[in-house]
Coordinates of C-alpha atoms and ligand atoms in Angstrom, one line a residue:
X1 CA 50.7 -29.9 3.7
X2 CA 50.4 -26.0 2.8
X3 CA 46.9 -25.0 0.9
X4 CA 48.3 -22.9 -1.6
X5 CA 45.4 -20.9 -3.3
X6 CA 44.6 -21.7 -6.9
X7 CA 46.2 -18.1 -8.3
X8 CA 43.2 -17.6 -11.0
X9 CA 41.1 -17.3 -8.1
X10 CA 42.8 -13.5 -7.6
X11 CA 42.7 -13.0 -11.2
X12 CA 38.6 -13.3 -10.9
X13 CA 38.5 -11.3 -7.9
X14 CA 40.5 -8.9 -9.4
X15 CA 38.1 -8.6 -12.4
X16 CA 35.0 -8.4 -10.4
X17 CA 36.5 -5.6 -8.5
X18 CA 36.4 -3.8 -11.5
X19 CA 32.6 -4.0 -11.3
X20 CA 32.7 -1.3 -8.6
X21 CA 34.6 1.1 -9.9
X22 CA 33.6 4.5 -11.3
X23 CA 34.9 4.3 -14.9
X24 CA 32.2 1.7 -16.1
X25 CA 29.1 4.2 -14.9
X26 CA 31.3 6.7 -16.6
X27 CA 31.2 5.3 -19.7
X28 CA 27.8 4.7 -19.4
X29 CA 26.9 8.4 -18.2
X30 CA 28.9 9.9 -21.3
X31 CA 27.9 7.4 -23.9
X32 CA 25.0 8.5 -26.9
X33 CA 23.0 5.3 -26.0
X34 CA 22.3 6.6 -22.2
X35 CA 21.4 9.9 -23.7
X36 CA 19.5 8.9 -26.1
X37 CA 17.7 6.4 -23.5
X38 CA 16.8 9.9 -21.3
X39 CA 15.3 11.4 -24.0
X40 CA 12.8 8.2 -24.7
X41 CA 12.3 8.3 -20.8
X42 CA 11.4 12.0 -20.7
X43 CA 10.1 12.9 -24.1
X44 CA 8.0 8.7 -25.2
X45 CA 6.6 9.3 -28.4
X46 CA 3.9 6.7 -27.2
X47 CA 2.1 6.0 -24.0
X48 CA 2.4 1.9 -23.8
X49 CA 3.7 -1.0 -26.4
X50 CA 2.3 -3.9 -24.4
X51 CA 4.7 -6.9 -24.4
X52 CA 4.2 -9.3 -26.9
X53 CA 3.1 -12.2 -24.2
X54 CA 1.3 -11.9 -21.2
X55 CA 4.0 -13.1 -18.7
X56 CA 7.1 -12.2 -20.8
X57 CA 10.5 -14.2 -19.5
X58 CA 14.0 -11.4 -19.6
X59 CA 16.1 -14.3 -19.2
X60 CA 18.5 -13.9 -16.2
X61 CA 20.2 -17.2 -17.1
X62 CA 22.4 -15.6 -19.6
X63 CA 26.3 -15.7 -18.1
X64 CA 27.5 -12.8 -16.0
X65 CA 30.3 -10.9 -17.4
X66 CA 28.0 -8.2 -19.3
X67 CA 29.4 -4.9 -19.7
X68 CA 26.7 -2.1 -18.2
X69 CA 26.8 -0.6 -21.7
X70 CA 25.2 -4.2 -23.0
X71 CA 22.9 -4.0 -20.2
X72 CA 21.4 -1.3 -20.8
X73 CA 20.5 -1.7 -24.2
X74 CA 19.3 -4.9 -23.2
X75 CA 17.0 -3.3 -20.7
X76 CA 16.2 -0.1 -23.4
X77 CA 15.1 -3.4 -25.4
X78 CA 13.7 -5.5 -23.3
X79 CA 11.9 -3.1 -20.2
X80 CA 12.0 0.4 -20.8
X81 CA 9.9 -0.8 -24.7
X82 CA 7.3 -2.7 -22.6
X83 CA 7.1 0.2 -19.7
X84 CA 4.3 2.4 -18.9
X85 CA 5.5 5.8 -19.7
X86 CA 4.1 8.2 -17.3
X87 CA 5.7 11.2 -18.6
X88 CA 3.6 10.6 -21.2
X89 CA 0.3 12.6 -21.5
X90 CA -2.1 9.7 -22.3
X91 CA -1.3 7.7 -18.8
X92 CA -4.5 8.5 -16.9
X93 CA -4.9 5.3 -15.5
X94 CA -3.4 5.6 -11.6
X95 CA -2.0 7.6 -9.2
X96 CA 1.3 7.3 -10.5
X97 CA 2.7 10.3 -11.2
X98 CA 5.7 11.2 -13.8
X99 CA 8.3 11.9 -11.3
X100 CA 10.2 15.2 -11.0
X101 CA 13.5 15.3 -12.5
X102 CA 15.0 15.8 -9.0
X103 CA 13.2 12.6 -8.0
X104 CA 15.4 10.9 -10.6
X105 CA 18.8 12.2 -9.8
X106 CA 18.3 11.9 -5.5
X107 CA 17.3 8.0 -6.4
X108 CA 20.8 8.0 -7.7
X109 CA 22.1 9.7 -5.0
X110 CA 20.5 7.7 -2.3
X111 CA 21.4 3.9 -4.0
X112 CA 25.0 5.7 -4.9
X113 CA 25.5 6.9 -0.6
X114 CA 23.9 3.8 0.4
X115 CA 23.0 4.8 3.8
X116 CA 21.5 2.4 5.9
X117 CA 18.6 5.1 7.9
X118 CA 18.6 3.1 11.0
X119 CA 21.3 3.3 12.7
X120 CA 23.2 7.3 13.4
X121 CA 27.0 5.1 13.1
X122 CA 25.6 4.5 9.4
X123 CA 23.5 7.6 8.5
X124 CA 23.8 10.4 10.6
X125 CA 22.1 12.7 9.0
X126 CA 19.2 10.4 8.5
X127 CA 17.5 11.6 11.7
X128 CA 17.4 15.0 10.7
X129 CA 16.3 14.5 7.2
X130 CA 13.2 12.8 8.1
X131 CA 12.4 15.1 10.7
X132 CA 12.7 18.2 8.2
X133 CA 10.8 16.4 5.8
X134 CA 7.8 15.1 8.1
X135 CA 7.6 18.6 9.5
X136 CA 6.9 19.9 6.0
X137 CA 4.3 17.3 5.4
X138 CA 2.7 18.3 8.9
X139 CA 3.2 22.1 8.4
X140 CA 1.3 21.6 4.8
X141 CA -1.5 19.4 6.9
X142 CA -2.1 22.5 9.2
X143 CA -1.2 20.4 12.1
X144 CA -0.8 21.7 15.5
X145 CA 3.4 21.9 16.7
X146 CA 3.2 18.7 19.0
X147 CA 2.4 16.3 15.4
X148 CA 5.2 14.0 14.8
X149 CA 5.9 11.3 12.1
X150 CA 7.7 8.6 10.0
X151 CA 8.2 8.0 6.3
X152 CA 7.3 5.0 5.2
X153 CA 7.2 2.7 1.9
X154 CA 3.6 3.9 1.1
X155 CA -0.2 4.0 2.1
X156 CA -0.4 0.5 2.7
X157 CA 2.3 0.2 5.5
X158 CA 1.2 3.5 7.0
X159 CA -2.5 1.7 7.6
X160 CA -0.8 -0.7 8.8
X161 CA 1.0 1.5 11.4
X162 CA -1.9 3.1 12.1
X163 CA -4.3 -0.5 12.6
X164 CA -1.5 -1.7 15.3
X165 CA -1.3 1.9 16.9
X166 CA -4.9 2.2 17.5
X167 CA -5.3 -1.0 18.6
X168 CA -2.1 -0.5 21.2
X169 CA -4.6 2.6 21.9
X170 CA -7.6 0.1 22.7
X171 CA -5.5 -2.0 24.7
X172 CA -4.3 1.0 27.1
X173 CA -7.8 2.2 27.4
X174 CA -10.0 -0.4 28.3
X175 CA -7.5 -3.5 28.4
X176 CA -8.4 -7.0 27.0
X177 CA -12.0 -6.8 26.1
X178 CA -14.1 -9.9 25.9
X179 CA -16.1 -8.7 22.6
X180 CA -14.4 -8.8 19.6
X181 CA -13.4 -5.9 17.6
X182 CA -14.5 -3.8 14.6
X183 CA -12.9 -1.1 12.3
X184 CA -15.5 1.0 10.9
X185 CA -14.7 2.3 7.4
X186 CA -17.5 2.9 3.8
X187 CA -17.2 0.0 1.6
X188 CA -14.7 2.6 -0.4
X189 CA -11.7 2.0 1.9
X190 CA -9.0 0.9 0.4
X191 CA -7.8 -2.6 0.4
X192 CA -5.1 -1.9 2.8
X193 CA -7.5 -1.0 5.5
X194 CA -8.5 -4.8 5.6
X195 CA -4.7 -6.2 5.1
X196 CA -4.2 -4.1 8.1
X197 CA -7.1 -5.3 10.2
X198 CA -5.5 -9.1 9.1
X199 CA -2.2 -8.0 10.4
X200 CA -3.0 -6.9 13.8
X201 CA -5.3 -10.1 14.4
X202 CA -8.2 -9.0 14.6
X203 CA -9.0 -10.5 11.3
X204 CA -10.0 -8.7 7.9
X205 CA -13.2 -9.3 9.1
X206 CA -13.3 -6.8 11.2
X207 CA -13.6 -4.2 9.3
X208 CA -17.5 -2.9 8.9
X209 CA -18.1 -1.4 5.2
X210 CA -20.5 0.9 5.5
X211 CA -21.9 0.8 2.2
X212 CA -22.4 4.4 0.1
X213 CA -24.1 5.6 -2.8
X214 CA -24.1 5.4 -6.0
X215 CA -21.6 7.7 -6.3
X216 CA -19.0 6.3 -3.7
X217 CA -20.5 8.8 -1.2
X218 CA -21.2 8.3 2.2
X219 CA -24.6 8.9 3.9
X220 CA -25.0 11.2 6.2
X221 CA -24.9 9.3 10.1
X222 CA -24.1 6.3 8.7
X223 CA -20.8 6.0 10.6
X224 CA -22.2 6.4 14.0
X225 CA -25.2 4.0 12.9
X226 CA -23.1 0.9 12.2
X227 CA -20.7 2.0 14.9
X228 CA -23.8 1.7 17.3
X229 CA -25.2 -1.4 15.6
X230 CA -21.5 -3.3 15.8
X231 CA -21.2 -2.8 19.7
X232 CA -25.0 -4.2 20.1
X233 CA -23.8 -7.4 18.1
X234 CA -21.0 -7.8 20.3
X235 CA -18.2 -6.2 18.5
X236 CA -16.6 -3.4 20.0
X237 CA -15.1 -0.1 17.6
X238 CA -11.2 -0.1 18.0
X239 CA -10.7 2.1 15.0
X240 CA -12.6 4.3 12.5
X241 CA -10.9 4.9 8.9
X242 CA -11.5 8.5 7.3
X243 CA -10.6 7.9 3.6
X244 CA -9.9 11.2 2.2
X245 CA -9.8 11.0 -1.8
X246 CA -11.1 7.1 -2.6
X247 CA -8.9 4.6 -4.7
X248 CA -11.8 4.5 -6.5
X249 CA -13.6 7.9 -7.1
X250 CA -11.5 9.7 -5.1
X251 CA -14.2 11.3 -3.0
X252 CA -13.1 13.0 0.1
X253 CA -15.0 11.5 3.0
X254 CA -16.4 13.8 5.4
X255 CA -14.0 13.5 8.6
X256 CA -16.5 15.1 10.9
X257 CA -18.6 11.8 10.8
X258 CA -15.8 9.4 11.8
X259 CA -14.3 12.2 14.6
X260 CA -17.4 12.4 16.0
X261 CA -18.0 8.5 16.4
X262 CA -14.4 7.7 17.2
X263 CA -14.7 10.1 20.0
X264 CA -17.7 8.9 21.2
X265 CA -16.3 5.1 21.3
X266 CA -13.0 6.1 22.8
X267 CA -11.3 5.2 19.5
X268 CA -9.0 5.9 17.4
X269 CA -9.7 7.8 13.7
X270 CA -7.5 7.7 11.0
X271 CA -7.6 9.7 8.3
X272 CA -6.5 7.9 5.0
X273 CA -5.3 10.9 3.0
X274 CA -2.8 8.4 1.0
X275 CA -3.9 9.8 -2.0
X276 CA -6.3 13.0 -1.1
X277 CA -3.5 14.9 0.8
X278 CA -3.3 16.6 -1.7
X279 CA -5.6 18.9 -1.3
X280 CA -4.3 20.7 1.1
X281 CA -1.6 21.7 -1.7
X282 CA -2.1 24.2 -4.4
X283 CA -4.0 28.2 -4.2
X284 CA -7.3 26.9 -3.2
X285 CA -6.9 24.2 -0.3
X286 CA -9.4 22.0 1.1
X287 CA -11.3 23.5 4.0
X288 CA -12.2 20.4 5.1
X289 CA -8.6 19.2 5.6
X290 CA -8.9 21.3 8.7
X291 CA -10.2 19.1 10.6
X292 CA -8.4 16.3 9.9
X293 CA -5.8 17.9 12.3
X294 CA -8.2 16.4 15.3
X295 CA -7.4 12.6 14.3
X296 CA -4.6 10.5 15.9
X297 CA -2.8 9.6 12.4
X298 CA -2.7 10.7 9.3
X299 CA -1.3 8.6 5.9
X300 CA 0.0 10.3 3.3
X301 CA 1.5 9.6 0.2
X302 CA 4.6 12.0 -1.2
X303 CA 4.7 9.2 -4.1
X304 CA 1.5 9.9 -4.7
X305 CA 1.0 13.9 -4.4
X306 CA 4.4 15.4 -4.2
X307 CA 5.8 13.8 -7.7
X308 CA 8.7 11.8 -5.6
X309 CA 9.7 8.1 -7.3
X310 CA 8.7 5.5 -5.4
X311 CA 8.6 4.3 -2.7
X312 CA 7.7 6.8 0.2
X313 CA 4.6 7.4 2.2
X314 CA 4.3 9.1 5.7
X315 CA 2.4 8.3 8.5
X316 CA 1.2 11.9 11.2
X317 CA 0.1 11.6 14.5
X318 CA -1.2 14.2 16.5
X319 CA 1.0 13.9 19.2
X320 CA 5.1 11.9 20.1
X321 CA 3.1 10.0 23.3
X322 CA 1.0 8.1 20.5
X323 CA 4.0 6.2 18.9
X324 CA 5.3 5.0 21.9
X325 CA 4.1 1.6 21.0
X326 CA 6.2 1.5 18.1
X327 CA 9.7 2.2 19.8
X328 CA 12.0 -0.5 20.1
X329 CA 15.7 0.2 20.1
X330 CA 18.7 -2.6 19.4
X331 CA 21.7 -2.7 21.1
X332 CA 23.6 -2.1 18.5
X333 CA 22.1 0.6 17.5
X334 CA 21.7 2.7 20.5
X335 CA 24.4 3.3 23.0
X336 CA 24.7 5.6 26.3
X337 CA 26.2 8.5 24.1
X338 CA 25.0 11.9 23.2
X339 CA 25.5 11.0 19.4
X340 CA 23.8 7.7 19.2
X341 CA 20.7 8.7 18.3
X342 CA 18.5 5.7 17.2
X343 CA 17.4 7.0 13.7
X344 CA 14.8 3.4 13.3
X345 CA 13.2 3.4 16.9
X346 CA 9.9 4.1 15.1
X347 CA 10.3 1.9 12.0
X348 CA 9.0 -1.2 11.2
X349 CA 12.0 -1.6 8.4
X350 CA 15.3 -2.2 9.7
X351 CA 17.6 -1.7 6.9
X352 CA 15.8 1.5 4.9
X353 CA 17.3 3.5 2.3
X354 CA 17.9 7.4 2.8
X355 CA 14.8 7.9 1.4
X356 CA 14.4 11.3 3.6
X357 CA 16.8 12.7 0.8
X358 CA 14.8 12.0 -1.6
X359 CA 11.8 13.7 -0.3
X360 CA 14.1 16.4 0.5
X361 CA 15.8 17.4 -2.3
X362 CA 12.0 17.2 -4.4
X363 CA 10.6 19.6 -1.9
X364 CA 13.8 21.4 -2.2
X365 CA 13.6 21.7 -6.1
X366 CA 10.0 22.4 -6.3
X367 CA 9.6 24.5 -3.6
X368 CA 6.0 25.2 -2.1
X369 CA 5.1 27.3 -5.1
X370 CA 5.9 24.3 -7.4
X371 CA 4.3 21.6 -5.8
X372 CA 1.2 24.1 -5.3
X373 CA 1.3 25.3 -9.2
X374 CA 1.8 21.0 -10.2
X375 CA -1.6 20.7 -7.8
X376 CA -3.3 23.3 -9.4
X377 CA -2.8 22.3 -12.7
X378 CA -4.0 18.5 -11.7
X379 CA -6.9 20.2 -10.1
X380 CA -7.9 21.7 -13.3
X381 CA -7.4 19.2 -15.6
X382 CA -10.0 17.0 -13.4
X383 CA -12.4 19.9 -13.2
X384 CA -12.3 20.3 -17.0
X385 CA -12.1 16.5 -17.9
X386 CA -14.9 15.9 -15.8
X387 CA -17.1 19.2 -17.6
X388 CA -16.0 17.8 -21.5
X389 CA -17.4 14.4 -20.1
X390 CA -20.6 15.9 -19.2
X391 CA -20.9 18.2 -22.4
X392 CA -20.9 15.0 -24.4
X393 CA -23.8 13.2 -25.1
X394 CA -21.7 9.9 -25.1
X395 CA -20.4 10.0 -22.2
X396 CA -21.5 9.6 -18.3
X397 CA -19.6 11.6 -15.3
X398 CA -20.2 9.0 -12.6
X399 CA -19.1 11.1 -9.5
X400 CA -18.0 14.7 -9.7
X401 CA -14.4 15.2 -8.9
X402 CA -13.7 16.3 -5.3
X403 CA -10.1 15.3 -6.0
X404 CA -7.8 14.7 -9.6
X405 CA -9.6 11.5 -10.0
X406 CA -12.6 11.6 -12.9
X407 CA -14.8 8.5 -13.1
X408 CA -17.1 8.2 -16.4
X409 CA -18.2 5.6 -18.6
X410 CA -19.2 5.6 -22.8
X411 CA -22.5 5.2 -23.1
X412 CA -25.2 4.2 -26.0
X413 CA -29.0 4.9 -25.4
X414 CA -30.0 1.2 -26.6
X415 CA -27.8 -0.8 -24.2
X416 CA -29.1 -1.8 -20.7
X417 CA -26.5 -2.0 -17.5
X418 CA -25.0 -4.7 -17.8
X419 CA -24.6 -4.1 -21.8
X420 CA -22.9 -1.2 -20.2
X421 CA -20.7 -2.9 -18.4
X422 CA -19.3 -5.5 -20.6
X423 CA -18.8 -2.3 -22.8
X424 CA -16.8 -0.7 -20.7
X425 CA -15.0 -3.2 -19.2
X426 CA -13.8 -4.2 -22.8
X427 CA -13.1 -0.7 -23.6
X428 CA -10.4 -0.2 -21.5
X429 CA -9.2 -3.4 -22.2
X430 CA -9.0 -2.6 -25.8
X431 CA -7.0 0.8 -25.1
X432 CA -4.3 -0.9 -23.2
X433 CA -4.1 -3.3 -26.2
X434 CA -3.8 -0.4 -28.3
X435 CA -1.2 1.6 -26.5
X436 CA -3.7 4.4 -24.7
X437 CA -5.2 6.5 -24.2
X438 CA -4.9 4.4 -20.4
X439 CA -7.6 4.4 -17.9
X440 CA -8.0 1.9 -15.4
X441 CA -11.6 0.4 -14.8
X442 CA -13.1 0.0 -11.4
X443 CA -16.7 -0.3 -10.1
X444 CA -18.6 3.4 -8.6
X445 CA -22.4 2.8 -7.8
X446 CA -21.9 -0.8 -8.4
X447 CA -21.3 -0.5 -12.2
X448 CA -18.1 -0.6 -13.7
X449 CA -17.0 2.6 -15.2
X450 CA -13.4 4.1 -16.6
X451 CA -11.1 5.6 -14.1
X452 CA -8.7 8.4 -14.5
X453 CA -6.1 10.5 -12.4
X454 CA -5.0 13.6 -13.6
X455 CA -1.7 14.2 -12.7
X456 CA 1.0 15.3 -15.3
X457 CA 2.3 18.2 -15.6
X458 CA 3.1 17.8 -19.5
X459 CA -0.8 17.2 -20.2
X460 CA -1.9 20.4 -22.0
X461 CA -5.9 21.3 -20.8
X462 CA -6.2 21.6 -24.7
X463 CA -5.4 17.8 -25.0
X464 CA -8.6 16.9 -23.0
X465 CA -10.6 17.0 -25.7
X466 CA -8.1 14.6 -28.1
X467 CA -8.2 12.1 -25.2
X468 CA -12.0 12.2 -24.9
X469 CA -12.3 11.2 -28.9
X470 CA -9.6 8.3 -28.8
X471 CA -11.3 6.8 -26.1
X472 CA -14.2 7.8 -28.5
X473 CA -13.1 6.2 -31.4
X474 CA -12.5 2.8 -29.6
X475 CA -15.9 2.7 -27.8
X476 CA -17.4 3.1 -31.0
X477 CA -15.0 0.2 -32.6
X478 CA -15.8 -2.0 -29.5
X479 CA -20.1 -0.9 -29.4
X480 CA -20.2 -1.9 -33.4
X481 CA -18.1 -5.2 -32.4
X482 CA -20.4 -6.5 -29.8
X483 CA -23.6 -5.6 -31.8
X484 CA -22.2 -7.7 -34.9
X485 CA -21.3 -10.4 -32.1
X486 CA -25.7 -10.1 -31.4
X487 CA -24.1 -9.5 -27.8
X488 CA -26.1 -6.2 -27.0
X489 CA -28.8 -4.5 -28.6
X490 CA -28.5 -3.1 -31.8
X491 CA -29.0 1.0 -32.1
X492 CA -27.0 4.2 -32.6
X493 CA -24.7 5.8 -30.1
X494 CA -25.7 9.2 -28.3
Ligands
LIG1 C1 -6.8 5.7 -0.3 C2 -5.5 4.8 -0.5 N1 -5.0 4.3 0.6 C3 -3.9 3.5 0.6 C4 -3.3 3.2 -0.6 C5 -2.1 2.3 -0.7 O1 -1.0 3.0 -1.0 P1 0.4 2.3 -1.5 O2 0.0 1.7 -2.8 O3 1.3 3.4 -1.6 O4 0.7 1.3 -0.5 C6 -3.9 3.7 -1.8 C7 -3.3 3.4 -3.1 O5 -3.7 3.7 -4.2 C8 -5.0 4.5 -1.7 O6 -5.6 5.0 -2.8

């Protein structure tokens, strides 16, 4: 009995090949509704239109068989109406910045090549554009010619790297120690540092937070202290976590304090720069980045500080002999040739996207100048936000900026501190409600206070002010609501 294939079968195929040709992105590239689309992408007329339900449902049980011209105005409709628009000059509230327009068009160029950056028979330029991008990154760090590097997916995975390389770096030194182990770090690490610890097995309770001020500060020889006071509980230092520029305040942790100790313990120090790497951009760069040259690693963030799309971090190291614990090579992927060079030896990721490109055609675009004139201008607009905070007589500066991060809160003479809290907890509530001005809220000092990063370029110095009196405005609305509520003590605001 022959099988003779149903014939509709090729008609089918025959339409869904269609779906890779050129002509339907054409159509989409040339029409008015993707041009109009740009324009509410790069020009929003408002910051946030929160969806109308907390946990919103798209719908992906609708057929197939959508042209892309229906599916983007679907998602114009549906996402791009509910998205936070960063290019917008009242999103304050994370380290997410707009992302340069040559950001924009390399994502299309990277998901449109589709090179897999593992393997050279797939990409073999991948190689060489990581290693020109991560010896920009390093020659912007100041560090010595010996640093090497990776890109990653962000912060996160780079602590991660670093957690399992320092720990490799244990292992070699002193072998399988009977104590357990500790990561020493303040209590403003960032929540990574932990996962990290968790991943590597020694348990995210490893991790010592040493507590700071009330400003997110640490204390002078309080690293070495708890270092000292973990080994005579038993508990041996592995690795000690520099955070330079806190998720929270973005304070830039002094990196003599953990060198020091890390030396002294025969450990590793990491420098968490995820976000504060930065500052070794723009005219006037941190003198104390100099030293963090002297740790082993070094995370930083280009998605963060270098106005790339997400997702790409890096991870530095002083020196190639420290990675060697992360090399493993496939068969497949590395053969006795000259040209088989094994562009994922020191990736955790197989499959990766040519993300390299992306970093390379920003840097390209922007050029040193750029990406030091965008710092700058973040720089200022945190050193000016953070003086119109403490001109006003409503408002509280809750750490001085060492970084583009500005922690204040509204305040009101009659209210105690936890009045103040529930205050300002609702406040930023109520201006995500309201479409912005957004901040985030997180806790400096132990009280919880309104969080902002300064980093877009199309936010004037002059708007500071206009931002200050919408956040204003609804901190009055909120104070007047609680007091009719009898929830906090009557009285005027400052
Ligand atoms: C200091 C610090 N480290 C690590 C991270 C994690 O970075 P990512 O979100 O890119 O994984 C962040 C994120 O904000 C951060 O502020």
């Amino acid at each position: 009995m022959s099988i003779a294939p149903d014939p509709t079968l090729f008609e089918d195929f025959e339409a869904t090949g269609l779906k890779f040709e050129l002509q339907p992105l054409r159509e989409v590239l040339r029409s008015p509704l993707f041009e109009r689309f740009l324009q509410e992408i790069w020009e929003p007329q408002t910051c946030f239109s929160p969806p109308p339900v907390a946990a919103p449902r798209l719908g992906l049980s609708a057929p197939g068989g959508s042209s892309l011209l229906e599916i983007l105005a679907e998602v114009r409709e549906k996402v791009a109406r509910h998205a936070v628009n960063t290019r917008h000059p009242w999103a304050l509230a994370h380290m997410t910045p707009p992302p340069a327009t040559a950001s924009v068009l390399a994502d299309f160029l990277v998901g449109a090549l589709n090179q897999c950056a593992f393997i050279w028979e797939e990409a073999p330029l991948a190689e060489a554009l990581e290693a020109e991008t991560v010896a920009w990154l390093a020659r912007r760090l100041g560090l010595g010619r010996d640093a090497t590097g990776i890109l990653t997916s962000g912060g996160t995975l780079s602590n991660c790297l670093a957690a399992y390389l320092a720990l490799a770096y244990h292992w070699k030194r002193f072998g399988d120690t009977p104590e357990r182990l500790a990561v020493i770090a303040t209590d403003q690490a960032h929540l990574s540092i932990r996962k990290a610890a968790a991943l590597v097995g020694v348990g995210a309770d490893a991790v010592i937070s040493v507590p700071t001020d009330e400003q997110g500060r640490l204390r002078p020889g309080q690293i070495a202290a708890a270092a000292e006071r973990a080994l005579q509980m038993g508990q041996r230092p592995f690795l000690f976590v520099c955070t330079a520029g806190t998720s929270n305040a973005g304070v830039l942790e002094p990196p003599e304090e953990f060198l020091a100790a890390a030396q002294s313990h025969d450990a590793w120090c990491h420098i968490d720069a995820s976000h504060g790497g930065l500052m070794v951009l723009g005219s006037d760069p941190y003198p104390g980045a100099e030293a963090w040259a002297e740790a082993e690693s070094i995370s930083w963030d280009p998605h963060k500080s270098l106005y790339v799309s997400y997702a790409v971090g890096s991870l530095l190291l002083k020196e190639p002999s420290l990675r060697a614990p992360l090399e493993f090579h496939s068969e497949y992927a590395l053969k006795e040739d000259d040209l088989s060079r094994d562009a994922g030896a020191w990736h955790l990721e197989g499959s990766r996207r040519l993300d390299a490109l992306k970093l390379w055609i920003v840097i390209r675009h922007l050029g040193d100048e750029g990406i030091d004139a965008l710092t700058d201008h973040s720089l200022t607009l945190a050193r000016v936000l953070a003086d119109e905070v403490e001109a006003s007589g409503d408002f509280e500066l809750m750490t001085a900026p060492d970084t583009n991060v500005v922690c204040f809160r509204f305040v009101s003479p009659s209210l105690d501190e936890t009045e103040l809290d529930e205050l300002n907890r609702r406040l930023q509530r109520h201006l995500y409600q309201s479409g912005g001005p957004l901040v985030s809220s997180t806790r400096v000092g132990g009280r919880a206070v309104l969080r902002t990063v300064l980093m877009n370029p199309a936010l004037e110095v002059g708007q500071l002010g206009e931002i200050l009196d919408a956040i204003r405005v609804e901190g009055l609305r909120q104070l007047a609501e609680l007091q009719g509520q009898g929830r906090v003590a009557q009285g005027e605001c400052a």
